[in-house]
mmCIF file of C-alpha atoms (C1' of nucleotides) in Angstrom:
data_model
loop_
_atom_site.group_PDB
_atom_site.id
_atom_site.type_symbol
_atom_site.label_atom_id
_atom_site.label_comp_id
_atom_site.label_asym_id
_atom_site.label_seq_id
_atom_site.Cartn_x
_atom_site.Cartn_y
_atom_site.Cartn_z
ATOM 1 C CA MET A 1 -18.792 16.667 23.751
ATOM 2 C CA HIS A 2 -18.187 13.193 22.460
ATOM 3 C CA THR A 3 -19.874 9.793 22.408
ATOM 4 C CA GLU A 4 -18.413 6.401 21.746
ATOM 5 C CA ILE A 5 -20.395 3.807 19.935
ATOM 6 C CA ILE A 6 -19.125 0.261 19.665
ATOM 7 C CA LEU A 7 -20.109 -1.919 16.785
ATOM 8 C CA SER A 8 -19.730 -5.662 16.672
ATOM 9 C CA THR A 9 -18.694 -7.603 13.564
ATOM 10 C CA LYS A 10 -20.222 -10.899 12.634
ATOM 11 C CA ASN A 11 -17.745 -11.793 9.901
ATOM 12 C CA PRO A 12 -13.923 -11.658 9.787
ATOM 13 C CA TYR A 13 -13.020 -8.079 9.147
ATOM 14 C CA ILE A 14 -9.856 -6.037 8.747
ATOM 15 C CA LEU A 15 -10.510 -2.331 8.859
ATOM 16 C CA PRO A 16 -7.064 -1.146 7.561
ATOM 17 C CA SER A 17 -7.582 -3.457 4.626
ATOM 18 C CA THR A 18 -10.934 -1.810 3.842
ATOM 19 C CA LEU A 19 -9.440 1.628 4.103
ATOM 20 C CA ARG A 20 -6.572 0.793 1.757
ATOM 21 C CA SER A 21 -8.705 -1.137 -0.666
ATOM 22 C CA HIS A 22 -9.051 1.686 -3.093
ATOM 23 C CA GLY A 23 -8.683 5.469 -3.213
ATOM 24 C CA TRP A 24 -11.950 6.342 -1.500
ATOM 25 C CA VAL A 25 -10.391 6.991 1.881
ATOM 26 C CA ASP A 26 -8.370 9.807 0.366
ATOM 27 C CA LEU A 27 -11.416 11.604 -1.045
ATOM 28 C CA LEU A 28 -12.923 14.282 1.196
ATOM 29 C CA PRO A 29 -14.715 14.432 3.486
ATOM 30 C CA ASN A 30 -12.861 11.262 4.467
ATOM 31 C CA ILE A 31 -9.640 11.857 6.297
ATOM 32 C CA PRO A 32 -7.479 8.803 7.138
ATOM 33 C CA ASP A 33 -4.995 8.791 10.070
ATOM 34 C CA GLU A 34 -1.319 8.777 9.010
ATOM 35 C CA LYS A 35 -1.072 4.997 9.034
ATOM 36 C CA VAL A 36 -4.425 4.508 7.337
ATOM 37 C CA GLU A 37 -5.763 2.326 10.091
ATOM 38 C CA SER A 38 -8.736 4.498 10.989
ATOM 39 C CA PHE A 39 -10.479 7.485 9.420
ATOM 40 C CA SER A 40 -12.780 10.303 10.243
ATOM 41 C CA ARG A 41 -15.316 12.322 8.363
ATOM 42 C CA VAL A 42 -17.995 15.037 8.989
ATOM 43 C CA GLU A 43 -21.524 13.910 8.579
ATOM 44 C CA ARG A 44 -24.709 15.946 8.312
ATOM 45 C CA LEU A 45 -27.468 13.789 9.905
ATOM 46 C CA SER A 46 -31.094 13.865 8.783
ATOM 47 C CA SER A 47 -31.882 15.883 11.892
ATOM 48 C CA GLY A 48 -29.617 18.633 10.535
ATOM 49 C CA LYS A 49 -26.974 18.002 13.228
ATOM 50 C CA VAL A 50 -23.453 18.127 11.897
ATOM 51 C CA ILE A 51 -21.051 15.717 13.633
ATOM 52 C CA ASN A 52 -17.532 14.401 13.215
ATOM 53 C CA ILE A 53 -17.098 10.666 13.346
ATOM 54 C CA HIS A 54 -13.933 8.606 13.751
ATOM 55 C CA ALA A 55 -13.866 4.898 13.120
ATOM 56 C CA ALA A 56 -11.157 2.528 14.285
ATOM 57 C CA SER A 57 -11.038 -1.175 15.051
ATOM 58 C CA LEU A 58 -10.036 -3.114 18.131
ATOM 59 C CA GLY A 59 -9.232 -6.797 18.222
ATOM 60 C CA SER A 60 -8.416 -9.184 15.348
ATOM 61 C CA LYS A 61 -10.761 -12.137 14.674
ATOM 62 C CA LEU A 62 -14.110 -10.429 14.984
ATOM 63 C CA PRO A 63 -12.999 -6.940 15.821
ATOM 64 C CA LYS A 64 -14.990 -4.255 17.447
ATOM 65 C CA ILE A 65 -15.476 -1.056 15.447
ATOM 66 C CA ILE A 66 -15.085 1.903 17.699
ATOM 67 C CA ILE A 67 -16.873 4.993 16.544
ATOM 68 C CA THR A 68 -16.019 8.237 18.369
ATOM 69 C CA VAL A 69 -18.532 10.914 17.601
ATOM 70 C CA LYS A 70 -17.771 14.517 18.259
ATOM 71 C CA HIS A 71 -20.910 16.667 18.543
ATOM 72 C CA GLU A 72 -22.336 19.817 20.063
ATOM 73 C CA ASP A 73 -25.676 18.960 21.710
ATOM 74 C CA ALA A 74 -26.537 15.562 23.077
ATOM 75 C CA LEU A 75 -27.250 12.876 20.540
ATOM 76 C CA MET A 76 -30.776 11.626 20.285
ATOM 77 C CA GLN A 77 -31.305 7.886 19.934
ATOM 78 C CA ILE A 78 -32.515 8.323 16.395
ATOM 79 C CA GLU A 79 -29.275 10.057 15.552
ATOM 80 C CA ARG A 80 -27.184 7.326 17.147
ATOM 81 C CA ASN A 81 -29.093 4.839 15.038
ATOM 82 C CA GLU A 82 -28.407 6.818 11.908
ATOM 83 C CA ILE A 83 -24.657 7.065 12.680
ATOM 84 C CA VAL A 84 -24.552 3.236 13.202
ATOM 85 C CA LYS A 85 -26.385 2.610 9.957
ATOM 86 C CA ARG A 86 -24.120 4.877 7.969
ATOM 87 C CA VAL A 87 -20.896 3.458 9.410
ATOM 88 C CA ARG A 88 -22.023 -0.135 8.889
ATOM 89 C CA TYR A 89 -22.905 0.785 5.280
ATOM 90 C CA MET A 90 -19.580 2.495 4.657
ATOM 91 C CA LEU A 91 -17.579 -0.365 6.045
ATOM 92 C CA ARG A 92 -19.938 -3.068 4.642
ATOM 93 C CA LEU A 93 -20.101 -4.721 8.041
ATOM 94 C CA ASP A 94 -23.226 -6.588 7.008
ATOM 95 C CA GLU A 95 -21.702 -7.903 3.818
ATOM 96 C CA ASN A 96 -20.610 -11.576 3.822
ATOM 97 C CA LEU A 97 -17.727 -12.513 1.557
ATOM 98 C CA ARG A 98 -17.791 -16.139 2.652
ATOM 99 C CA GLY A 99 -18.542 -17.215 -0.925
ATOM 100 C CA PHE A 100 -15.481 -15.390 -2.176
ATOM 101 C CA TYR A 101 -13.170 -16.838 0.442
ATOM 102 C CA ASP A 102 -14.377 -20.341 -0.302
ATOM 103 C CA LEU A 103 -13.763 -19.796 -3.983
ATOM 104 C CA CYS A 104 -10.240 -18.555 -3.165
ATOM 105 C CA LYS A 105 -9.507 -21.748 -1.275
ATOM 106 C CA LYS A 106 -10.804 -23.787 -4.234
ATOM 107 C CA LYS A 107 -8.593 -21.790 -6.574
ATOM 108 C CA GLY A 108 -5.540 -22.628 -4.576
ATOM 109 C CA ASN A 109 -2.029 -21.260 -5.250
ATOM 110 C CA LYS A 110 -1.704 -17.609 -4.293
ATOM 111 C CA TRP A 111 -5.462 -17.344 -3.611
ATOM 112 C CA LYS A 112 -5.422 -19.821 -0.770
ATOM 113 C CA ASN A 113 -3.525 -17.288 1.258
ATOM 114 C CA PHE A 114 -6.129 -14.613 0.813
ATOM 115 C CA THR A 115 -6.770 -13.524 4.344
ATOM 116 C CA GLU A 116 -10.397 -13.675 5.500
ATOM 117 C CA GLY A 117 -11.503 -10.192 6.499
ATOM 118 C CA ARG A 118 -9.848 -8.648 3.457
ATOM 119 C CA GLY A 119 -11.694 -7.717 0.245
ATOM 120 C CA TYR A 120 -14.069 -5.124 1.590
ATOM 121 C CA LEU A 121 -13.976 -1.864 -0.347
ATOM 122 C CA LEU A 122 -14.770 1.410 1.489
ATOM 123 C CA ARG A 123 -17.892 3.206 0.257
ATOM 124 C CA SER A 124 -19.842 6.366 1.114
ATOM 125 C CA PRO A 125 -22.843 6.504 3.373
ATOM 126 C CA GLU A 126 -25.037 7.776 0.569
ATOM 127 C CA ILE A 127 -25.285 6.493 -2.990
ATOM 128 C CA PHE A 128 -25.325 10.080 -4.259
ATOM 129 C CA GLU A 129 -21.801 10.633 -2.856
ATOM 130 C CA ASP A 130 -20.449 7.473 -4.507
ATOM 131 C CA LEU A 131 -22.117 8.425 -7.801
ATOM 132 C CA VAL A 132 -20.581 11.895 -7.820
ATOM 133 C CA LYS A 133 -17.193 10.489 -6.929
ATOM 134 C CA VAL A 134 -17.356 7.829 -9.602
ATOM 135 C CA ILE A 135 -18.259 10.457 -12.210
ATOM 136 C CA CYS A 136 -15.217 12.377 -10.974
ATOM 137 C CA THR A 137 -13.014 9.436 -11.819
ATOM 138 C CA THR A 138 -14.013 9.305 -15.482
ATOM 139 C CA ASN A 139 -11.578 10.543 -18.113
ATOM 140 C CA ILE A 140 -9.203 12.109 -15.578
ATOM 141 C CA GLN A 141 -6.266 11.119 -13.454
ATOM 142 C CA TRP A 142 -6.551 10.375 -9.749
ATOM 143 C CA GLY A 143 -5.091 13.780 -8.795
ATOM 144 C CA GLY A 144 -7.865 15.460 -10.764
ATOM 145 C CA THR A 145 -10.496 13.351 -8.995
ATOM 146 C CA LYS A 146 -9.125 14.396 -5.599
ATOM 147 C CA ARG A 147 -9.059 18.069 -6.618
ATOM 148 C CA MET A 148 -12.610 18.053 -7.948
ATOM 149 C CA VAL A 149 -14.051 16.283 -4.902
ATOM 150 C CA LYS A 150 -12.218 18.694 -2.655
ATOM 151 C CA GLU A 151 -13.615 21.688 -4.527
ATOM 152 C CA LEU A 152 -17.099 20.281 -4.264
ATOM 153 C CA VAL A 153 -16.793 19.737 -0.496
ATOM 154 C CA GLU A 154 -15.200 23.156 0.123
ATOM 155 C CA SER A 155 -17.887 24.924 -1.962
ATOM 156 C CA PHE A 156 -21.003 23.105 -0.773
ATOM 157 C CA GLY A 157 -20.197 21.070 2.332
ATOM 158 C CA VAL A 158 -21.512 22.187 5.699
ATOM 159 C CA PRO A 159 -19.034 22.869 8.508
ATOM 160 C CA PHE A 160 -18.624 20.856 11.643
ATOM 161 C CA PRO A 161 -19.281 23.364 14.488
ATOM 162 C CA GLY A 162 -16.462 21.946 16.530
ATOM 163 C CA ASP A 163 -13.980 22.738 13.739
ATOM 164 C CA PRO A 164 -15.472 24.734 10.910
ATOM 165 C CA ALA A 165 -12.503 23.827 8.654
ATOM 166 C CA LEU A 166 -13.966 20.336 8.476
ATOM 167 C CA LEU A 167 -16.871 20.017 6.031
ATOM 168 C CA SER A 168 -19.416 17.392 5.055
ATOM 169 C CA PHE A 169 -20.096 16.024 1.617
ATOM 170 C CA PRO A 170 -22.505 18.287 -0.268
ATOM 171 C CA SER A 171 -26.174 17.401 -0.392
ATOM 172 C CA PRO A 172 -27.848 17.345 -3.813
ATOM 173 C CA GLU A 173 -30.069 20.221 -2.565
ATOM 174 C CA SER A 174 -27.059 22.423 -1.833
ATOM 175 C CA ILE A 175 -25.751 21.992 -5.391
ATOM 176 C CA SER A 176 -29.147 22.435 -7.161
ATOM 177 C CA SER A 177 -29.936 25.515 -5.114
ATOM 178 C CA ILE A 178 -27.852 27.654 -7.485
ATOM 179 C CA SER A 179 -27.883 27.880 -11.262
ATOM 180 C CA LEU A 180 -25.762 25.686 -13.517
ATOM 181 C CA GLU A 181 -23.778 28.723 -14.554
ATOM 182 C CA GLU A 182 -22.922 29.606 -10.975
ATOM 183 C CA PHE A 183 -22.121 26.033 -10.276
ATOM 184 C CA LYS A 184 -19.698 25.839 -13.131
ATOM 185 C CA ASP A 185 -17.994 28.994 -11.907
ATOM 186 C CA CYS A 186 -17.311 27.843 -8.348
ATOM 187 C CA VAL A 187 -16.179 24.274 -9.066
ATOM 188 C CA ARG A 188 -13.870 23.332 -11.864
ATOM 189 C CA LEU A 189 -15.408 20.015 -12.887
ATOM 190 C CA GLY A 190 -14.917 20.410 -16.628
ATOM 191 C CA TYR A 191 -17.719 18.960 -18.692
ATOM 192 C CA ARG A 192 -18.770 16.798 -15.766
ATOM 193 C CA ALA A 193 -20.343 19.858 -14.112
ATOM 194 C CA GLY A 194 -23.467 19.374 -16.228
ATOM 195 C CA TYR A 195 -23.733 15.712 -15.252
ATOM 196 C CA ILE A 196 -23.414 16.336 -11.507
ATOM 197 C CA TYR A 197 -25.641 19.332 -11.624
ATOM 198 C CA GLU A 198 -28.359 17.401 -13.425
ATOM 199 C CA LEU A 199 -27.996 14.471 -11.024
ATOM 200 C CA SER A 200 -28.371 16.826 -8.049
ATOM 201 C CA ALA A 201 -31.353 18.579 -9.567
ATOM 202 C CA ARG A 202 -33.161 15.328 -10.370
ATOM 203 C CA ILE A 203 -32.703 13.976 -6.904
ATOM 204 C CA THR A 204 -33.800 17.288 -5.366
ATOM 205 C CA SER A 205 -36.977 17.397 -7.447
ATOM 206 C CA GLY A 206 -37.767 13.744 -6.654
ATOM 207 C CA ASP A 207 -37.475 12.782 -10.303
ATOM 208 C CA LEU A 208 -34.656 10.349 -9.459
ATOM 209 C CA LYS A 209 -34.502 8.069 -6.464
ATOM 210 C CA LEU A 210 -31.258 6.229 -5.824
ATOM 211 C CA ASN A 211 -32.129 4.148 -2.787
ATOM 212 C CA GLY A 212 -33.953 1.613 -4.955
ATOM 213 C CA LEU A 213 -30.557 0.699 -6.425
ATOM 214 C CA ILE A 214 -29.581 -1.063 -3.218
ATOM 215 C CA ASP A 215 -32.462 -3.537 -3.457
ATOM 216 C CA THR A 216 -30.795 -6.955 -3.843
ATOM 217 C CA SER A 217 -33.898 -8.502 -5.258
ATOM 218 C CA THR A 218 -33.474 -6.414 -8.412
ATOM 219 C CA PRO A 219 -31.292 -8.179 -10.965
ATOM 220 C CA ALA A 220 -27.835 -6.647 -11.406
ATOM 221 C CA ALA A 221 -28.571 -6.123 -15.096
ATOM 222 C CA GLU A 222 -31.635 -4.010 -14.246
ATOM 223 C CA VAL A 223 -29.654 -1.962 -11.692
ATOM 224 C CA LYS A 224 -27.015 -1.365 -14.295
ATOM 225 C CA LYS A 225 -29.536 -0.300 -16.861
ATOM 226 C CA ARG A 226 -30.902 2.278 -14.424
ATOM 227 C CA LEU A 227 -27.484 3.530 -13.634
ATOM 228 C CA ILE A 228 -26.610 4.006 -17.296
ATOM 229 C CA GLU A 229 -29.753 6.076 -17.727
ATOM 230 C CA ILE A 230 -28.092 8.662 -15.465
ATOM 231 C CA LYS A 231 -26.252 11.199 -17.649
ATOM 232 C CA GLY A 232 -22.500 10.879 -17.257
ATOM 233 C CA VAL A 233 -22.696 7.269 -16.227
ATOM 234 C CA GLY A 234 -21.575 4.756 -18.864
ATOM 235 C CA ASN A 235 -20.349 1.206 -18.820
ATOM 236 C CA TYR A 236 -17.381 1.791 -16.621
ATOM 237 C CA ALA A 237 -19.146 3.993 -14.097
ATOM 238 C CA ALA A 238 -22.087 1.696 -13.837
ATOM 239 C CA ALA A 239 -19.844 -1.340 -13.205
ATOM 240 C CA SER A 240 -18.006 0.676 -10.521
ATOM 241 C CA MET A 241 -21.322 1.583 -8.911
ATOM 242 C CA LEU A 242 -22.429 -2.039 -8.861
ATOM 243 C CA MET A 243 -19.229 -2.875 -7.010
ATOM 244 C CA LEU A 244 -19.988 -0.076 -4.544
ATOM 245 C CA LEU A 245 -23.569 -1.391 -4.146
ATOM 246 C CA GLY A 246 -22.154 -4.780 -3.202
ATOM 247 C CA ARG A 247 -22.425 -6.607 -6.539
ATOM 248 C CA TYR A 248 -19.172 -7.964 -7.862
ATOM 249 C CA ASP A 249 -20.194 -9.769 -11.038
ATOM 250 C CA GLN A 250 -19.239 -6.842 -13.330
ATOM 251 C CA ILE A 251 -15.658 -5.530 -13.976
ATOM 252 C CA PRO A 252 -15.263 -1.864 -14.881
ATOM 253 C CA VAL A 253 -13.241 -1.813 -18.027
ATOM 254 C CA ASP A 254 -11.034 1.237 -17.936
ATOM 255 C CA THR A 255 -7.373 2.145 -18.435
ATOM 256 C CA VAL A 256 -6.459 0.524 -15.100
ATOM 257 C CA PHE A 257 -8.113 -2.773 -16.158
ATOM 258 C CA ARG A 258 -6.628 -2.686 -19.631
ATOM 259 C CA SER A 259 -3.074 -1.878 -18.636
ATOM 260 C CA PHE A 260 -3.051 -4.400 -15.827
ATOM 261 C CA MET A 261 -4.457 -7.148 -18.090
ATOM 262 C CA LYS A 262 -2.016 -6.274 -20.817
ATOM 263 C CA ALA A 263 0.971 -6.597 -18.460
ATOM 264 C CA LYS A 264 -0.190 -9.640 -16.499
ATOM 265 C CA TYR A 265 -1.966 -11.822 -19.082
ATOM 266 C CA PHE A 266 -1.324 -10.584 -22.593
ATOM 267 C CA ASP A 267 2.422 -10.222 -22.776
ATOM 268 C CA ASN A 268 1.996 -6.461 -23.483
ATOM 269 C CA LYS A 269 0.178 -7.287 -26.672
ATOM 270 C CA PRO A 270 -3.277 -5.836 -27.622
ATOM 271 C CA PHE A 271 -6.332 -7.815 -26.615
ATOM 272 C CA SER A 272 -10.103 -7.439 -26.912
ATOM 273 C CA GLU A 273 -12.334 -6.559 -24.031
ATOM 274 C CA GLU A 274 -14.001 -9.891 -24.452
ATOM 275 C CA GLU A 275 -10.691 -11.743 -24.121
ATOM 276 C CA GLY A 276 -9.793 -9.736 -21.020
ATOM 277 C CA LEU A 277 -13.098 -10.319 -19.283
ATOM 278 C CA SER A 278 -12.966 -14.039 -20.042
ATOM 279 C CA ILE A 279 -10.068 -14.386 -17.679
ATOM 280 C CA TYR A 280 -12.364 -13.813 -14.651
ATOM 281 C CA GLU A 281 -15.383 -15.627 -16.123
ATOM 282 C CA ASP A 282 -15.186 -18.546 -13.628
ATOM 283 C CA TRP A 283 -15.271 -16.260 -10.607
ATOM 284 C CA GLY A 284 -19.089 -15.969 -11.045
ATOM 285 C CA ARG A 285 -20.508 -13.308 -8.747
ATOM 286 C CA TRP A 286 -17.037 -12.464 -7.390
ATOM 287 C CA LYS A 287 -15.341 -11.327 -10.546
ATOM 288 C CA TYR A 288 -14.590 -7.797 -9.399
ATOM 289 C CA LEU A 289 -13.006 -8.912 -6.146
ATOM 290 C CA ALA A 290 -10.778 -11.344 -7.991
ATOM 291 C CA TYR A 291 -9.688 -8.829 -10.511
ATOM 292 C CA TRP A 292 -9.151 -5.955 -8.062
ATOM 293 C CA ASN A 293 -7.228 -7.902 -5.548
ATOM 294 C CA GLU A 294 -5.051 -9.530 -8.127
ATOM 295 C CA MET A 295 -4.409 -5.988 -9.587
ATOM 296 C CA LEU A 296 -3.505 -4.673 -6.137
ATOM 297 C CA ALA A 297 -1.112 -7.650 -5.542
ATOM 298 C CA PHE A 298 0.477 -7.119 -9.024
ATOM 299 C CA TYR A 299 1.246 -3.414 -8.448
ATOM 300 C CA TYR A 300 1.679 -3.346 -4.671
ATOM 301 C CA PRO A 301 3.093 -6.709 -3.718
ATOM 302 C CA LYS A 302 4.331 -5.434 -0.340
ATOM 303 C CA ALA A 303 1.030 -3.898 0.633
ATOM 304 C CA GLU A 304 -0.344 -7.302 1.726
ATOM 305 C CA ILE A 305 -2.248 -6.906 4.933
ATOM 306 C CA LYS A 306 -2.294 -9.795 7.379
ATOM 307 C "C1'" DG B 1 3.423 23.100 -26.762
ATOM 308 C "C1'" DT B 2 1.171 18.389 -26.956
ATOM 309 C "C1'" DC B 3 -0.939 14.452 -25.216
ATOM 310 C "C1'" DC B 4 -4.200 12.205 -22.528
ATOM 311 C "C1'" DA B 5 -6.399 10.601 -18.109
ATOM 312 C "C1'" DG B 6 -9.869 4.897 -13.456
ATOM 313 C "C1'" DG B 7 -14.916 7.715 -20.252
ATOM 314 C "C1'" DT B 8 -19.337 9.319 -22.081
ATOM 315 C "C1'" DC B 9 -22.315 11.523 -25.308
ATOM 316 C "C1'" DG B 10 -24.408 12.228 -29.606
ATOM 317 C "C1'" DC B 11 -24.130 11.830 -34.026
ATOM 318 C "C1'" DG B 12 -23.867 9.430 -38.647
ATOM 319 C "C1'" DC B 13 -23.862 5.225 -41.033
ATOM 320 C "C1'" DG C 1 -25.661 -1.878 -33.373
ATOM 321 C "C1'" DC C 2 -20.841 0.187 -34.361
ATOM 322 C "C1'" DG C 3 -17.175 4.022 -35.233
ATOM 323 C "C1'" DC C 4 -15.671 8.559 -34.288
ATOM 324 C "C1'" DG C 5 -14.913 13.249 -32.747
ATOM 325 C "C1'" DA C 6 -15.902 16.413 -29.110
ATOM 326 C "C1'" DC C 7 -15.712 17.403 -24.446
ATOM 327 C "C1'" DA C 8 -13.165 20.731 -19.732
ATOM 328 C "C1'" DT C 9 -9.393 20.592 -17.035
ATOM 329 C "C1'" DG C 10 -4.800 20.034 -15.397
ATOM 330 C "C1'" DG C 11 -0.899 17.036 -14.893
ATOM 331 C "C1'" DA C 12 2.812 14.296 -17.301
#
DNA sequence: GTCCAGGTCGCGC
DNA sequence: GCGCGACATGGA
């Protein structure tokens, strides 16, 4: 059976832009449609029920988000609420980028055409999933990231009863239920296996709680410190996580940043990290969005979404 | 075969 | 607080 849930948006919002904002939509269990205007994924709810959700948008100014849920038994209200919460989180429907849009208008030039409703970056419903995925982007090419995430999902995800080929993202418990040696054998994560295994084990044992990282009353610097305390998370991964947690004042300095900055601002000559970061200094709490969207426009000028 | 990727860790100074 | 090699794996 299936159930439709309709979400309202309170800010300008362009779903295809969110889906194309970075590579996350291409990492399992996310599956985009061919045009990347909607996507689906399998979710294991707290109740244990495994469902398949599909999210699309309808309308333009303040679009409706149409969630189509495929499920076996009837959905309980508490399960519907959880689905809504997760989709709103993934799509950042409760995030307001007004400050960024205003700054774009002030900046003028190319920035004044930055369409309101763009700028949202897709994220995962759980911080654990985003953390694992970010660790899987370190010191490897994108193809490797996709392969590692795929292997994790295929080895530890739970199947959707309506189509057992479709799997959820693994829970920390499913990973830490086997030994590290067994884990290394079934998923080729390279040296990252230890990091992801330890992360899973610490969450399972209750030693590490990730939900506190969302708390907006905690200073970003404190959140970053806690992130870096996680094995396998360094400066780049922590800055990426801050972005995924809705804080844009840090820029992840990686090969993407360096090669883009070198080409765009430094005439292909070497530059220091400090010099690079200073370019976005006046974007205040919106540095990441300025950098990322400028980078996208630089490499994919035709990908502009109206 | 060799190099290195959307880096990070742990060591030695 | 910095510099540097090691790290698993597969694609370029």
